[in-house]
PDB file of C-alpha atoms in Angstrom:
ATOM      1  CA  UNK A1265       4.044   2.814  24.326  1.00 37.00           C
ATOM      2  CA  UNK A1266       6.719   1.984  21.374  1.00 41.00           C
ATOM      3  CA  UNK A1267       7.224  -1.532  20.445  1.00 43.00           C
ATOM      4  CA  UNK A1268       9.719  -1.888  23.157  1.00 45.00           C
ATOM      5  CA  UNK A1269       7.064  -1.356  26.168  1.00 46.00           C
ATOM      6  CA  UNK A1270       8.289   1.789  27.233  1.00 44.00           C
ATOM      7  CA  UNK A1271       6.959   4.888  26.992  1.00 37.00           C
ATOM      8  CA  UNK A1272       8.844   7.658  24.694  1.00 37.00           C
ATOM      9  CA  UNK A1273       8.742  11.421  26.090  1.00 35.00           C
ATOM     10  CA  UNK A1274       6.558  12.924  24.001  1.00 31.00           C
ATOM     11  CA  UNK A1275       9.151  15.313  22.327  1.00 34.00           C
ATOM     12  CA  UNK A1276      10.420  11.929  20.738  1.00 35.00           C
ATOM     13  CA  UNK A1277       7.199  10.767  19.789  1.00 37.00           C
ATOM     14  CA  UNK A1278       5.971  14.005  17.957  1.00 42.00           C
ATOM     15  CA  UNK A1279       8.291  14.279  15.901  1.00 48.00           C
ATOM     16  CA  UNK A1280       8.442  10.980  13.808  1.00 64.00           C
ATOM     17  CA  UNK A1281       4.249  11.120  13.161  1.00 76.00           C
ATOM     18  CA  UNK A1282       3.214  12.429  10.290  1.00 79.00           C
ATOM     19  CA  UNK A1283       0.224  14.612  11.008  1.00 85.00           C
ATOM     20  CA  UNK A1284      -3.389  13.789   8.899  1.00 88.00           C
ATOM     21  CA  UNK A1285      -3.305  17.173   6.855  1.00 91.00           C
ATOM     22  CA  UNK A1286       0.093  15.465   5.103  1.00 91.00           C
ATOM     23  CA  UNK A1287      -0.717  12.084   4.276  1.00 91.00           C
ATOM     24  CA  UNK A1288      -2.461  12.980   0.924  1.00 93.00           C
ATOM     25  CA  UNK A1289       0.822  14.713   0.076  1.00 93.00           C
ATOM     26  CA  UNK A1290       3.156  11.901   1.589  1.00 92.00           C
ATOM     27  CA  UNK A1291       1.315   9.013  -0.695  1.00 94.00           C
ATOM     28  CA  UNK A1292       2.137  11.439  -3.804  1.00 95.00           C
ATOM     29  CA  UNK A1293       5.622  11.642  -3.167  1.00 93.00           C
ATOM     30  CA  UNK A1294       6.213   8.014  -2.481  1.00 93.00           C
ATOM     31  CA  UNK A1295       3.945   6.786  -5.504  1.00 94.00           C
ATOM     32  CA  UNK A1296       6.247   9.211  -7.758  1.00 94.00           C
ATOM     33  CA  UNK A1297       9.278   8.135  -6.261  1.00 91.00           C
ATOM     34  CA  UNK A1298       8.416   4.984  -6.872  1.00 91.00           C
ATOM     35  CA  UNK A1299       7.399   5.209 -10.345  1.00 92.00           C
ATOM     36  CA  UNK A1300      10.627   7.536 -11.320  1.00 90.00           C
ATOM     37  CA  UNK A1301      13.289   5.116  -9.959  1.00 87.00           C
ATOM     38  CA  UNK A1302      11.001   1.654 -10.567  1.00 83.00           C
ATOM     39  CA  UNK A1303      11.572   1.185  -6.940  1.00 85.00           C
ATOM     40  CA  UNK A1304       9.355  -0.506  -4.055  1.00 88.00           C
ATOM     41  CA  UNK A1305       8.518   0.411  -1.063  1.00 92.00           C
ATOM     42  CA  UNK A1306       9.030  -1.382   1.883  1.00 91.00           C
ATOM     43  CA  UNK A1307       5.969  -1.115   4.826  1.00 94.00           C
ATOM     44  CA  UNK A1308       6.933  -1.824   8.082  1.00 93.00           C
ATOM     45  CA  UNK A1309       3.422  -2.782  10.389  1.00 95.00           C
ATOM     46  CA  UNK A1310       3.444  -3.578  13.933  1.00 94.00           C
ATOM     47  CA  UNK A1311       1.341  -6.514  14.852  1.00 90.00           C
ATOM     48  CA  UNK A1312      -1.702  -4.980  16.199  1.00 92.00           C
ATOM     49  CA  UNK A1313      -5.225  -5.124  14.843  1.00 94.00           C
ATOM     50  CA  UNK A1314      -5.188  -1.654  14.051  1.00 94.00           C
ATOM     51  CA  UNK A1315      -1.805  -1.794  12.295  1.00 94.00           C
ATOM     52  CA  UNK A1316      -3.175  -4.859  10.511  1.00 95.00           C
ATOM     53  CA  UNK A1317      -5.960  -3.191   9.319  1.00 96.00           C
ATOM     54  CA  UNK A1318      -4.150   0.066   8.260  1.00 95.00           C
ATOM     55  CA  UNK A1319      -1.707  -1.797   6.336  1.00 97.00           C
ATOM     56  CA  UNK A1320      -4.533  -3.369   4.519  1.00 97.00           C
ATOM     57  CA  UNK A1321      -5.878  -0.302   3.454  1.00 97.00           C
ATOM     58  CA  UNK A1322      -1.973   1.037   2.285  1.00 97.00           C
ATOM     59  CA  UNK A1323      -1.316  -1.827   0.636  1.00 97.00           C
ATOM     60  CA  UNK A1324      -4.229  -1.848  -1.409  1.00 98.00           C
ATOM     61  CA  UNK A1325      -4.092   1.752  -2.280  1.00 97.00           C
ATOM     62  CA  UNK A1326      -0.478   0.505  -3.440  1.00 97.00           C
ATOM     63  CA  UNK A1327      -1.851  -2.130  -5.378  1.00 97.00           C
ATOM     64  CA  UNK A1328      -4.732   0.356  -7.141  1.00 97.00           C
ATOM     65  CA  UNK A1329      -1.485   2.548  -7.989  1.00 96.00           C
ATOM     66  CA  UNK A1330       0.237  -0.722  -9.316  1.00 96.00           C
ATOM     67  CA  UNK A1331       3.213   0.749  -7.125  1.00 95.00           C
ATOM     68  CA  UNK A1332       5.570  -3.085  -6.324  1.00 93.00           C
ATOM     69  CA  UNK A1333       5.927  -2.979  -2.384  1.00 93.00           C
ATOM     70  CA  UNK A1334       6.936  -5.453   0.549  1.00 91.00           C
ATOM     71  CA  UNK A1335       5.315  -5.794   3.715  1.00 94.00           C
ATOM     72  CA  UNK A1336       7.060  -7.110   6.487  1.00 93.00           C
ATOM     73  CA  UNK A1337       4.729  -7.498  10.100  1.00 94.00           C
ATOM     74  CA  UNK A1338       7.282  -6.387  13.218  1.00 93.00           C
ATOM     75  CA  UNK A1339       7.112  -6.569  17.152  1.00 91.00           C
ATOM     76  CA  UNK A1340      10.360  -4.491  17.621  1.00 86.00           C
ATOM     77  CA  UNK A1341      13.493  -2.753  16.384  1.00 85.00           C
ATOM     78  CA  UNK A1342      15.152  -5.866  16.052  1.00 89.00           C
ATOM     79  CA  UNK A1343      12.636  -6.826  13.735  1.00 90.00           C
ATOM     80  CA  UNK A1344      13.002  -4.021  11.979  1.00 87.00           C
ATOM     81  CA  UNK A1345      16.737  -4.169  11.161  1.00 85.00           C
ATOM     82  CA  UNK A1346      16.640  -7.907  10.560  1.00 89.00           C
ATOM     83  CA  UNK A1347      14.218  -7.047   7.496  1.00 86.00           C
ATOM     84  CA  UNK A1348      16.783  -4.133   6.331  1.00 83.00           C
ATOM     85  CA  UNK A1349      18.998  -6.576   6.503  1.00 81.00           C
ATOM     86  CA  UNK A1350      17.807  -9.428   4.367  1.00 80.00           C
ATOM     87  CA  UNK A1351      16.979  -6.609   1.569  1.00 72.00           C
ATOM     88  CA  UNK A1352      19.233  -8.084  -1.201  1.00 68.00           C
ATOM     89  CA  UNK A1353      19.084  -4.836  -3.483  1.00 68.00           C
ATOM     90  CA  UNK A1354      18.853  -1.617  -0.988  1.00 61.00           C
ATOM     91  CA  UNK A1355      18.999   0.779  -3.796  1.00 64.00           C
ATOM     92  CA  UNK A1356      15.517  -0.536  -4.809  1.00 67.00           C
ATOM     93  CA  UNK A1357      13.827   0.262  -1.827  1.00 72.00           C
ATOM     94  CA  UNK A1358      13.373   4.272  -2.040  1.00 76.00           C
ATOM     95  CA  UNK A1359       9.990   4.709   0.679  1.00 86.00           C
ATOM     96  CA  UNK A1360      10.166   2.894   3.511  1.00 88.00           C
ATOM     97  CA  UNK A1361       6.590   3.227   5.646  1.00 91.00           C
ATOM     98  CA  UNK A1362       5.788   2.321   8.919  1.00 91.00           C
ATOM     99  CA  UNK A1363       2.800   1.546  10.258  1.00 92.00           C
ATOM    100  CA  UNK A1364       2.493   2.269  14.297  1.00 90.00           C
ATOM    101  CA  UNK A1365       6.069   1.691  15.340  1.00 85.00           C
ATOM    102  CA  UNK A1366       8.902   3.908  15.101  1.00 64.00           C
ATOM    103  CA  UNK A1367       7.369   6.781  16.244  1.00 66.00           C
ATOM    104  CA  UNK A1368       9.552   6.412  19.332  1.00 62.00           C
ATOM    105  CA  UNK A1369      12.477   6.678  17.803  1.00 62.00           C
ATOM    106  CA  UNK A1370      14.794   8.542  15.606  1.00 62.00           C
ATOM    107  CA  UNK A1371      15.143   5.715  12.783  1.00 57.00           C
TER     108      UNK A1371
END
C-alpha cells in the first residue's frame, strides 16, 4: 500500500521504482549533480523501520561522499509538499530521493 492506505494498480506502482541493476548508476548521477551545481539533495523516508534503516544507510553513503543533503521523515503526500514547501532556496535542491513512498504516484 502507498502512504495513503490504498493500494496503487500496479501499472502505477512500476513505474516510479527504480529497479536494483540502476541504483549504482542513480547514486553517480546524483553525487555529480550534486557536486557540479554545489547543490543538496533532499531524501524523502517514510516512517517505517525499513525506510528508517535504508535512509541510514543513504545518508551515510552521502556523508562518505561529503555530498550536503536534508532528510525529512513523511507519513503522506501532504507531508511531502509541506517539506517542498518550507525549502527556502529550491534551486539548491537538484536530487530529490525517496525512500518507500511515492511509488504510487506520479510525483
Amino acid at each position: 500500500s502507498d502512504l495513503n492506505g490504498k493500494t496503487p494498480p500496479l501499472a502505477a506502482s512500476s513505474t516510479m521504482l527504480l529497479p536494483n541493476r540502476l541504483y549504482a548508476d542513480a547514486y553517480h548521477k546524483i553525487t555529480e549533480s550534486a557536486r557540479q551545481s554545489s547543490s543538496s539533495v533532499l531524501v524523502f523516508a517514510a516512517d517505517d523501520v525499513d525506510s528508517v534503516a535504508a535512509c541510514r544507510i543513504f545518508v551515510q553513503m552521502l556523508q562518505t561522499d561529503h555530498i550536503p543533503y536534508e532528510v525529512h521523515p513523511v507519513r503522506g503526500y501532504g507531508d511531502i509538499r509541506a517539506a517542498i514547501g518550507q525549502q527556502p532556496d529550491q534551486d539548491e535542491v537538484r536530487s530529490v530521493v525517496m525512500i518507500n513512498c511515492g511509488g504510487a504516484e506520479n510525483v
